[in-house]
CSV table of N, CA, C and O in Angstrom, one decimal:
chain,number,residue,atom,x,y,z
I,676,MET,N,35.4,-155.6,142.6
I,676,MET,CA,36.4,-155.1,141.7
I,676,MET,C,36.0,-153.7,141.2
I,676,MET,O,36.8,-152.8,141.2
I,677,ILE,N,34.8,-153.8,140.5
I,677,ILE,CA,34.3,-152.6,139.9
I,677,ILE,C,34.2,-151.5,140.9
I,677,ILE,O,34.4,-150.3,140.6
I,678,SER,N,33.8,-151.9,142.1
I,678,SER,CA,33.5,-150.9,143.1
I,678,SER,C,34.8,-150.2,143.5
I,678,SER,O,34.8,-149.0,143.7
I,679,ARG,N,35.9,-151.0,143.5
I,679,ARG,CA,37.2,-150.4,143.9
I,679,ARG,C,37.6,-149.5,142.8
I,679,ARG,O,38.2,-148.4,143.1
I,680,ASN,N,37.5,-149.8,141.6
I,680,ASN,CA,37.9,-149.0,140.4
I,680,ASN,C,37.0,-147.7,140.5
I,680,ASN,O,37.6,-146.6,140.2
I,681,MET,N,35.8,-147.8,140.8
I,681,MET,CA,35.0,-146.6,140.9
I,681,MET,C,35.4,-145.7,142.0
I,681,MET,O,35.5,-144.5,141.9
I,682,ASP,N,35.8,-146.3,143.1
I,682,ASP,CA,36.4,-145.6,144.2
I,682,ASP,C,37.5,-144.8,143.8
I,682,ASP,O,37.7,-143.7,144.3
I,683,LYS,N,38.4,-145.6,143.2
I,683,LYS,CA,39.7,-145.0,142.8
I,683,LYS,C,39.5,-143.7,141.8
I,683,LYS,O,40.1,-142.7,141.8
I,684,ARG,N,38.5,-144.0,140.9
I,684,ARG,CA,38.2,-143.0,139.9
I,684,ARG,C,37.6,-141.8,140.6
I,684,ARG,O,37.9,-140.6,140.3
I,685,ASN,N,36.8,-142.0,141.6
I,685,ASN,CA,36.0,-140.9,142.3
I,685,ASN,C,37.2,-140.1,143.1
I,685,ASN,O,37.1,-138.9,143.1
I,686,VAL,N,38.1,-140.8,143.7
I,686,VAL,CA,39.2,-140.2,144.4
I,686,VAL,C,40.0,-139.3,143.5
I,686,VAL,O,40.3,-138.1,143.7
I,687,PHE,N,40.3,-139.9,142.3
I,687,PHE,CA,41.0,-139.1,141.3
I,687,PHE,C,40.3,-138.0,140.9
I,687,PHE,O,40.9,-136.9,140.8
I,688,LEU,N,39.0,-138.1,140.5
I,688,LEU,CA,38.2,-136.9,140.1
I,688,LEU,C,38.1,-135.9,141.2
I,688,LEU,O,38.2,-134.6,140.9
I,689,LYS,N,38.0,-136.3,142.5
I,689,LYS,CA,37.9,-135.3,143.5
I,689,LYS,C,39.3,-134.5,143.6
I,689,LYS,O,39.2,-133.3,143.8
I,690,LYS,N,40.3,-135.2,143.5
I,690,LYS,CA,41.7,-134.5,143.5
I,690,LYS,C,41.8,-133.6,142.4
I,690,LYS,O,42.3,-132.4,142.5
I,691,LEU,N,41.4,-134.0,141.2
I,691,LEU,CA,41.4,-133.2,139.9
I,691,LEU,C,40.5,-132.0,140.1
I,691,LEU,O,41.0,-130.9,139.8
I,692,LEU,N,39.3,-132.1,140.6
I,692,LEU,CA,38.5,-131.0,140.9
I,692,LEU,C,39.1,-130.0,141.9
I,692,LEU,O,39.0,-128.8,141.8
I,693,ARG,N,39.7,-130.6,143.0
I,693,ARG,CA,40.3,-129.6,144.0
I,693,ARG,C,41.5,-128.9,143.4
I,693,ARG,O,41.6,-127.6,143.6
I,694,SER,N,42.2,-129.5,142.5
I,694,SER,CA,43.4,-128.7,141.9
I,694,SER,C,42.9,-127.7,140.9
I,694,SER,O,43.4,-126.6,140.9
I,695,TYR,N,41.8,-128.1,140.1
I,695,TYR,CA,41.2,-127.0,139.4
I,695,TYR,C,40.6,-125.8,140.2
I,695,TYR,O,40.8,-124.7,139.8
I,696,ALA,N,40.0,-126.2,141.3
I,696,ALA,CA,39.4,-125.2,142.2
I,696,ALA,C,40.6,-124.3,142.6
I,696,ALA,O,40.4,-123.1,142.7
I,697,SER,N,41.7,-124.8,143.0
I,697,SER,CA,42.7,-124.1,143.5
I,697,SER,C,43.3,-123.2,142.5
I,697,SER,O,43.7,-122.0,142.8
I,698,VAL,N,43.3,-123.6,141.2
I,698,VAL,CA,43.9,-122.9,140.1
I,698,VAL,C,42.9,-121.6,139.9
I,698,VAL,O,43.3,-120.5,139.7
I,699,PHE,N,41.6,-121.9,139.9
I,699,PHE,CA,40.6,-120.8,139.7
I,699,PHE,C,40.6,-119.9,140.8
I,699,PHE,O,40.5,-118.6,140.6
I,700,LYS,N,40.8,-120.4,142.1
I,700,LYS,CA,40.9,-119.5,143.1
I,700,LYS,C,42.1,-118.5,143.1
I,700,LYS,O,42.2,-117.4,143.4
I,701,SER,N,43.3,-119.1,142.6
I,701,SER,CA,44.5,-118.4,142.3
I,701,SER,C,44.2,-117.3,141.4
I,701,SER,O,44.7,-116.2,141.6
I,702,ARG,N,43.6,-117.6,140.3
I,702,ARG,CA,43.3,-116.7,139.2
I,702,ARG,C,42.4,-115.6,139.8
I,702,ARG,O,42.6,-114.4,139.5
I,703,LYS,N,41.4,-116.0,140.6
I,703,LYS,CA,40.5,-115.0,141.1
I,703,LYS,C,41.3,-114.1,142.0
I,703,LYS,O,41.1,-112.8,142.0
I,704,ALA,N,42.2,-114.7,142.9
I,704,ALA,CA,43.0,-113.8,143.8
I,704,ALA,C,43.9,-112.9,143.1
I,704,ALA,O,44.0,-111.7,143.4
I,705,ILE,N,44.5,-113.4,141.9
I,705,ILE,CA,45.3,-112.5,141.1
I,705,ILE,C,44.5,-111.3,140.5
I,705,ILE,O,44.7,-110.2,140.5
I,706,GLY,N,43.3,-111.6,140.1
I,706,GLY,CA,42.3,-110.6,139.6
I,706,GLY,C,41.9,-109.6,140.6
I,706,GLY,O,41.8,-108.5,140.4
I,707,ASP,N,41.7,-110.2,141.8
I,707,ASP,CA,41.3,-109.3,143.0
I,707,ASP,C,42.5,-108.4,143.3
I,707,ASP,O,42.2,-107.2,143.5
I,708,GLU,N,43.7,-108.9,143.3
I,708,GLU,CA,44.9,-108.0,143.5
I,708,GLU,C,45.0,-107.0,142.5
I,708,GLU,O,45.2,-105.8,142.8
I,709,ALA,N,44.7,-107.3,141.2
I,709,ALA,CA,44.8,-106.4,140.1
I,709,ALA,C,43.7,-105.2,140.3
I,709,ALA,O,44.0,-104.1,140.0
I,710,VAL,N,42.6,-105.7,140.7
I,710,VAL,CA,41.5,-104.7,140.9
I,710,VAL,C,42.0,-103.7,142.1
I,710,VAL,O,41.8,-102.5,142.0
I,711,LEU,N,42.5,-104.3,143.1
I,711,LEU,CA,42.9,-103.5,144.3
I,711,LEU,C,44.1,-102.5,143.8
I,711,LEU,O,44.1,-101.3,144.3
I,712,GLU,N,45.1,-103.1,143.1
I,712,GLU,CA,46.1,-102.2,142.7
I,712,GLU,C,45.6,-101.0,141.8
I,712,GLU,O,46.0,-100.0,141.8
I,713,SER,N,44.6,-101.4,141.0
I,713,SER,CA,44.0,-100.4,140.0
I,713,SER,C,43.3,-99.3,140.9
I,713,SER,O,43.5,-98.1,140.6
I,714,LYS,N,42.6,-99.6,141.9
I,714,LYS,CA,41.9,-98.8,142.7
I,714,LYS,C,42.9,-97.9,143.5
I,714,LYS,O,42.7,-96.7,143.7
I,715,ALA,N,44.0,-98.5,143.9
I,715,ALA,CA,45.0,-97.8,144.6
I,715,ALA,C,45.6,-96.8,143.7
I,715,ALA,O,45.9,-95.7,144.1
I,716,ALA,N,45.9,-97.2,142.5
I,716,ALA,CA,46.6,-96.2,141.6
I,716,ALA,C,45.6,-95.1,141.3
I,716,ALA,O,46.0,-94.0,141.2
I,717,GLU,N,44.2,-95.4,141.1
I,717,GLU,CA,43.3,-94.4,141.0
I,717,GLU,C,43.3,-93.3,142.1
I,717,GLU,O,43.2,-92.2,141.9
I,718,GLY,N,43.2,-93.9,143.3
I,718,GLY,CA,43.3,-93.1,144.5
I,718,GLY,C,44.5,-92.2,144.6
I,718,GLY,O,44.4,-91.1,145.0
I,719,LEU,N,45.6,-92.8,144.3
I,719,LEU,CA,46.9,-92.0,144.2
I,719,LEU,C,46.8,-90.9,143.2
I,719,LEU,O,47.2,-89.7,143.5
I,720,GLU,N,46.2,-91.2,142.1
I,720,GLU,CA,46.1,-90.2,141.0
I,720,GLU,C,45.2,-89.1,141.4
I,720,GLU,O,45.5,-87.9,141.2
I,721,HIS,N,44.1,-89.4,142.1
I,721,HIS,CA,43.2,-88.4,142.7
I,721,HIS,C,43.8,-87.5,143.7
I,721,HIS,O,43.7,-86.3,143.6
I,722,LYS,N,44.6,-88.1,144.6
I,722,LYS,CA,45.3,-87.4,145.6
I,722,LYS,C,46.3,-86.4,145.0
I,722,LYS,O,46.5,-85.3,145.4
I,723,ASN,N,47.0,-87.0,143.9
I,723,ASN,CA,47.9,-86.2,143.3
I,723,ASN,C,47.3,-85.0,142.7
I,723,ASN,O,48.0,-83.8,142.7
I,724,LYS,N,46.2,-85.1,142.1
I,724,LYS,CA,45.5,-84.0,141.4
I,724,LYS,C,45.1,-83.0,142.5
I,724,LYS,O,45.2,-81.7,142.3
I,725,LEU,N,44.6,-83.4,143.6
I,725,LEU,CA,44.2,-82.6,144.8
I,725,LEU,C,45.4,-81.7,145.2
I,725,LEU,O,45.3,-80.6,145.5
I,726,LEU,N,46.5,-82.3,145.3
I,726,LEU,CA,47.8,-81.7,145.7
I,726,LEU,C,48.2,-80.7,144.6
I,726,LEU,O,48.7,-79.6,145.1
I,727,GLN,N,48.0,-81.0,143.4
I,727,GLN,CA,48.4,-80.0,142.5
I,727,GLN,C,47.4,-78.8,142.5
I,727,GLN,O,47.9,-77.7,142.4
I,728,LEU,N,46.1,-79.1,142.7
I,728,LEU,CA,45.2,-78.0,142.9
I,728,LEU,C,45.6,-77.1,144.0
I,728,LEU,O,45.5,-75.8,144.0
I,729,GLN,N,45.9,-77.7,145.2
I,729,GLN,CA,46.1,-76.9,146.4
I,729,GLN,C,47.5,-76.2,146.2
I,729,GLN,O,47.6,-75.0,146.7
I,730,ASP,N,48.4,-76.8,145.5
I,730,ASP,CA,49.7,-76.1,145.2
I,730,ASP,C,49.4,-74.8,144.3
I,730,ASP,O,50.0,-73.8,144.5
I,731,GLN,N,48.6,-75.1,143.4
I,731,GLN,CA,48.2,-73.9,142.4
I,731,GLN,C,47.5,-72.7,143.2
I,731,GLN,O,47.8,-71.6,143.1
I,732,ARG,N,46.6,-73.1,144.2
I,732,ARG,CA,45.9,-72.2,144.9
I,732,ARG,C,46.9,-71.5,145.9
I,732,ARG,O,46.7,-70.2,146.0
I,733,LEU,N,47.8,-72.2,146.4
I,733,LEU,CA,48.8,-71.5,147.3
I,733,LEU,C,49.7,-70.6,146.5
I,733,LEU,O,50.0,-69.5,146.9
I,734,SER,N,50.0,-70.9,145.3
I,734,SER,CA,50.8,-70.1,144.4
I,734,SER,C,49.9,-68.8,144.1
I,734,SER,O,50.5,-67.7,144.1
I,735,ASP,N,48.7,-68.9,143.8
I,735,ASP,CA,47.8,-67.8,143.5
I,735,ASP,C,47.7,-66.9,144.7
I,735,ASP,O,47.8,-65.7,144.5
I,736,ILE,N,47.7,-67.5,145.9
I,736,ILE,CA,47.6,-66.7,147.1
I,736,ILE,C,48.8,-65.9,147.3
I,736,ILE,O,48.8,-64.7,147.7
I,737,ALA,N,50.0,-66.6,147.1
I,737,ALA,CA,51.3,-66.0,147.4
I,737,ALA,C,51.4,-64.8,146.4
I,737,ALA,O,51.9,-63.7,146.7
I,738,TRP,N,50.9,-65.0,145.1
I,738,TRP,CA,51.0,-63.9,144.1
I,738,TRP,C,50.2,-62.7,144.5
I,738,TRP,O,50.6,-61.5,144.4
I,739,LEU,N,48.9,-63.1,145.0
I,739,LEU,CA,48.0,-62.0,145.5
I,739,LEU,C,48.7,-61.1,146.5
I,739,LEU,O,48.7,-59.9,146.6
I,740,VAL,N,49.3,-61.8,147.5
I,740,VAL,CA,49.9,-61.2,148.6
I,740,VAL,C,51.1,-60.3,148.3
I,740,VAL,O,51.1,-59.2,148.6
I,741,SER,N,51.9,-60.9,147.4
I,741,SER,CA,53.1,-60.2,147.0
I,741,SER,C,52.9,-59.1,146.1
I,741,SER,O,53.6,-58.1,146.0
I,742,HIS,N,51.8,-59.1,145.2
I,742,HIS,CA,51.6,-58.0,144.2
I,742,HIS,C,50.4,-57.1,144.5
I,742,HIS,O,50.5,-55.9,144.5
I,743,LYS,N,49.3,-57.8,144.7
I,743,LYS,CA,48.0,-57.0,144.9
I,743,LYS,C,48.0,-56.3,146.2
I,743,LYS,O,47.5,-55.2,146.4
I,744,VAL,N,48.3,-57.0,147.3
I,744,VAL,CA,48.2,-56.4,148.6
I,744,VAL,C,49.3,-55.3,148.8
I,744,VAL,O,48.9,-54.3,149.5
I,745,ARG,N,50.4,-55.5,148.3
I,745,ARG,CA,51.5,-54.5,148.5
I,745,ARG,C,51.1,-53.2,148.0
I,745,ARG,O,51.5,-52.1,148.6
I,746,GLY,N,50.4,-53.1,146.8
I,746,GLY,CA,50.1,-51.7,146.2
I,746,GLY,C,49.3,-50.8,147.2
I,746,GLY,O,49.7,-49.7,147.4
I,747,PRO,N,48.0,-51.4,147.7
I,747,PRO,CA,47.4,-50.5,148.6
I,747,PRO,C,48.0,-50.2,149.9
I,747,PRO,O,47.8,-49.0,150.4
I,748,VAL,N,48.8,-51.1,150.3
I,748,VAL,CA,49.5,-50.8,151.6
I,748,VAL,C,50.6,-49.7,151.4
I,748,VAL,O,50.7,-48.8,152.3
I,749,ALA,N,51.2,-49.7,150.3
I,749,ALA,CA,52.2,-48.7,150.0
I,749,ALA,C,51.5,-47.4,149.8
I,749,ALA,O,52.0,-46.3,150.3
I,750,SER,N,50.3,-47.4,149.2
I,750,SER,CA,49.6,-46.2,149.0
I,750,SER,C,49.1,-45.6,150.3
I,750,SER,O,49.3,-44.3,150.6
I,751,ILE,N,48.7,-46.4,151.2
I,751,ILE,CA,48.2,-46.0,152.6
I,751,ILE,C,49.4,-45.3,153.3
I,751,ILE,O,49.3,-44.3,153.9
I,752,LEU,N,50.5,-46.1,153.2
I,752,LEU,CA,51.8,-45.5,153.9
I,752,LEU,C,52.2,-44.2,153.4
I,752,LEU,O,52.5,-43.2,154.1
I,753,GLY,N,52.2,-44.2,152.0
I,753,GLY,CA,52.7,-42.9,151.4
I,753,GLY,C,51.7,-41.6,151.7
I,753,GLY,O,52.2,-40.7,152.0
I,754,LEU,N,50.4,-42.0,151.6
I,754,LEU,CA,49.4,-40.9,151.8
I,754,LEU,C,49.5,-40.5,153.3
I,754,LEU,O,49.3,-39.3,153.6
I,755,SER,N,49.6,-41.4,154.2
I,755,SER,CA,49.7,-41.1,155.6
I,755,SER,C,50.9,-40.1,155.9
I,755,SER,O,50.9,-39.2,156.9
I,756,LYS,N,52.0,-40.3,155.2
I,756,LYS,CA,53.1,-39.4,155.4
I,756,LYS,C,52.9,-38.0,154.9
I,756,LYS,O,53.5,-37.1,155.3
I,757,LEU,N,51.9,-37.9,153.9
I,757,LEU,CA,51.7,-36.5,153.3
I,757,LEU,C,50.8,-35.8,154.1
I,757,LEU,O,50.5,-34.6,154.0
I,758,PHE,N,50.0,-36.5,155.0
I,758,PHE,CA,49.0,-35.8,155.9
I,758,PHE,C,49.6,-34.7,156.7
I,758,PHE,O,50.7,-34.9,157.3
I,759,ASN,N,49.0,-33.6,156.6
I,759,ASN,CA,49.5,-32.4,157.3
I,759,ASN,C,49.0,-32.4,158.9
I,759,ASN,O,47.9,-31.9,159.1
I,760,HIS,N,49.8,-32.8,159.7
I,760,HIS,CA,49.4,-33.0,161.1
I,760,HIS,C,49.4,-31.6,161.8
I,760,HIS,O,48.8,-31.4,162.9
I,761,ASP,N,50.3,-30.7,161.2
I,761,ASP,CA,50.3,-29.3,161.8
I,761,ASP,C,49.0,-28.5,161.6
I,761,ASP,O,48.6,-27.6,162.4
I,762,ASN,N,48.4,-28.7,160.4
I,762,ASN,CA,47.2,-28.1,160.1
I,762,ASN,C,46.1,-29.0,159.6
I,762,ASN,O,46.1,-29.4,158.4
I,763,TYR,N,45.2,-29.4,160.5
I,763,TYR,CA,44.2,-30.4,160.1
I,763,TYR,C,43.3,-29.9,159.1
I,763,TYR,O,42.5,-30.6,158.3
I,764,ALA,N,43.2,-28.5,159.0
I,764,ALA,CA,42.2,-27.9,158.1
I,764,ALA,C,42.8,-27.7,156.6
I,764,ALA,O,42.1,-27.3,155.7
I,765,ASP,N,44.0,-28.2,156.4
I,765,ASP,CA,44.6,-28.2,155.2
I,765,ASP,C,43.8,-28.9,154.1
I,765,ASP,O,43.4,-30.0,154.3
I,766,PRO,N,43.4,-28.2,153.1
I,766,PRO,CA,42.5,-28.8,152.0
I,766,PRO,C,43.1,-30.1,151.4
I,766,PRO,O,42.3,-30.9,151.0
I,767,ASP,N,44.3,-30.2,151.4
I,767,ASP,CA,45.0,-31.5,150.8
I,767,ASP,C,44.7,-32.7,151.8
I,767,ASP,O,44.7,-33.8,151.3
I,768,ASN,N,44.5,-32.4,153.1
I,768,ASN,CA,44.2,-33.5,154.0
I,768,ASN,C,43.0,-34.3,153.6
I,768,ASN,O,42.8,-35.5,153.7
I,769,ALA,N,42.0,-33.5,153.0
I,769,ALA,CA,40.8,-34.2,152.7
I,769,ALA,C,40.9,-35.2,151.5
I,769,ALA,O,40.5,-36.4,151.5
I,770,LYS,N,41.8,-34.7,150.6
I,770,LYS,CA,42.1,-35.6,149.4
I,770,LYS,C,43.0,-36.8,149.8
I,770,LYS,O,42.8,-38.0,149.4
I,771,ILE,N,43.9,-36.6,150.9
I,771,ILE,CA,44.7,-37.7,151.4
I,771,ILE,C,43.8,-38.7,152.1
I,771,ILE,O,43.9,-39.9,151.9
I,772,ILE,N,42.8,-38.2,152.9
I,772,ILE,CA,41.9,-39.2,153.6
I,772,ILE,C,41.1,-39.9,152.6
I,772,ILE,O,40.8,-41.1,152.7
I,773,GLU,N,40.6,-39.3,151.5
I,773,GLU,CA,39.9,-40.0,150.5
I,773,GLU,C,40.7,-41.1,149.8
I,773,GLU,O,40.3,-42.2,149.6
I,774,GLY,N,42.1,-40.7,149.5
I,774,GLY,CA,43.0,-41.7,149.0
I,774,GLY,C,43.3,-42.9,150.0
I,774,GLY,O,43.2,-44.1,149.5
I,775,ILE,N,43.3,-42.6,151.3
I,775,ILE,CA,43.6,-43.7,152.2
I,775,ILE,C,42.3,-44.6,152.3
I,775,ILE,O,42.4,-45.8,152.3
I,776,TYR,N,41.1,-43.9,152.2
I,776,TYR,CA,39.9,-44.7,152.3
I,776,TYR,C,39.8,-45.6,150.9
I,776,TYR,O,39.5,-46.8,151.1
I,777,ALA,N,40.1,-45.0,149.9
I,777,ALA,CA,40.1,-45.8,148.6
I,777,ALA,C,41.1,-47.0,148.6
I,777,ALA,O,40.7,-48.1,148.3
I,778,SER,N,42.3,-46.8,149.2
I,778,SER,CA,43.3,-47.8,149.2
I,778,SER,C,42.9,-48.9,150.3
I,778,SER,O,43.1,-50.2,150.0
I,779,ALA,N,42.2,-48.4,151.3
I,779,ALA,CA,41.8,-49.4,152.4
I,779,ALA,C,40.6,-50.3,151.9
I,779,ALA,O,40.7,-51.5,152.2
I,780,THR,N,39.8,-49.7,151.1
I,780,THR,CA,38.7,-50.4,150.5
I,780,THR,C,39.2,-51.5,149.5
I,780,THR,O,38.7,-52.6,149.4
I,781,GLU,N,40.2,-51.1,148.7
I,781,GLU,CA,40.8,-52.0,147.7
I,781,GLU,C,41.5,-53.1,148.4
I,781,GLU,O,41.4,-54.3,148.0
I,782,LEU,N,42.2,-52.9,149.5
I,782,LEU,CA,42.9,-53.8,150.3
I,782,LEU,C,41.8,-54.8,151.0
I,782,LEU,O,42.0,-56.0,151.1
I,783,ASP,N,40.6,-54.2,151.5
I,783,ASP,CA,39.6,-55.1,152.0
I,783,ASP,C,39.0,-56.0,150.9
I,783,ASP,O,38.9,-57.2,151.3
I,784,ASN,N,38.9,-55.7,149.7
I,784,ASN,CA,38.4,-56.5,148.6
I,784,ASN,C,39.5,-57.6,148.4
I,784,ASN,O,39.1,-58.8,148.1
I,785,ILE,N,40.7,-57.4,148.4
I,785,ILE,CA,41.8,-58.2,148.1
I,785,ILE,C,41.8,-59.2,149.2
I,785,ILE,O,42.0,-60.5,148.9
I,786,ILE,N,41.5,-58.8,150.5
I,786,ILE,CA,41.6,-59.7,151.6
I,786,ILE,C,40.4,-60.7,151.5
I,786,ILE,O,40.5,-61.9,151.6
I,787,LYS,N,39.3,-60.2,151.0
I,787,LYS,CA,38.1,-61.1,150.8
I,787,LYS,C,38.4,-62.1,149.7
I,787,LYS,O,38.1,-63.3,149.9
I,788,GLU,N,39.1,-61.7,148.7
I,788,GLU,CA,39.6,-62.6,147.7
I,788,GLU,C,40.4,-63.7,148.2
I,788,GLU,O,40.3,-64.9,147.8
I,789,LEU,N,41.4,-63.3,149.0
I,789,LEU,CA,42.3,-64.2,149.6
I,789,LEU,C,41.6,-65.2,150.4
I,789,LEU,O,41.9,-66.4,150.3
I,790,VAL,N,40.7,-64.8,151.3
I,790,VAL,CA,39.9,-65.6,152.1
I,790,VAL,C,39.1,-66.6,151.3
I,790,VAL,O,39.1,-67.9,151.6
I,791,ALA,N,38.5,-66.2,150.2
I,791,ALA,CA,37.6,-67.0,149.3
I,791,ALA,C,38.7,-68.1,148.8
I,791,ALA,O,38.3,-69.2,148.7
I,792,LYS,N,39.8,-67.7,148.3
I,792,LYS,CA,40.7,-68.7,147.7
I,792,LYS,C,41.2,-69.7,148.7
I,792,LYS,O,41.3,-70.9,148.5
I,793,ALA,N,41.5,-69.2,149.9
I,793,ALA,CA,42.1,-70.1,151.0
I,793,ALA,C,41.0,-71.1,151.5
I,793,ALA,O,41.3,-72.2,151.9
I,794,GLY,N,39.7,-70.6,151.5
I,794,GLY,CA,38.7,-71.5,152.0
I,794,GLY,C,38.0,-72.3,151.0
I,794,GLY,O,37.2,-73.3,151.3
I,795,LYS,N,38.4,-72.3,149.6
I,795,LYS,CA,37.9,-73.1,148.6
I,795,LYS,C,38.3,-74.5,148.8
I,795,LYS,O,39.4,-74.8,149.0
I,796,LYS,N,37.3,-75.5,148.8
I,796,LYS,CA,37.4,-77.0,149.0
I,796,LYS,C,37.8,-77.6,147.6
I,796,LYS,O,37.1,-77.3,146.6
I,797,ASP,N,38.7,-78.5,147.7
I,797,ASP,CA,38.9,-79.4,146.5
I,797,ASP,C,38.0,-80.6,146.6
I,797,ASP,O,37.6,-81.1,147.7
I,798,GLU,N,37.7,-81.1,145.4
I,798,GLU,CA,36.7,-82.3,145.4
I,798,GLU,C,37.5,-83.5,145.2
I,798,GLU,O,38.6,-83.6,144.7
């Protein structure tokens, strides 16, 4: 009789331990899900920051192209129209060529700046 009661008690304890174990497993699973959600949120936040940086860089490049590049190009176009093709010895032609060279050098520096901005990597 005592043996039967012990067996019943052991069965009861085993069931009780299994139910506690399942509760703890559920809590752990919920905790694991929370950690995964937190990591996913951090990942999304990081990706969002990278997109904002890329958007800012593209805006900077667009501004450079529309404002800084346009100036030297307009100067080169205007100076080339002033060049005296009928008289290459015209003393003004030397000044025009110097102006074209200066504008082309400025344009080259701006293009290098654009390439540097476009090639910059985000972390």
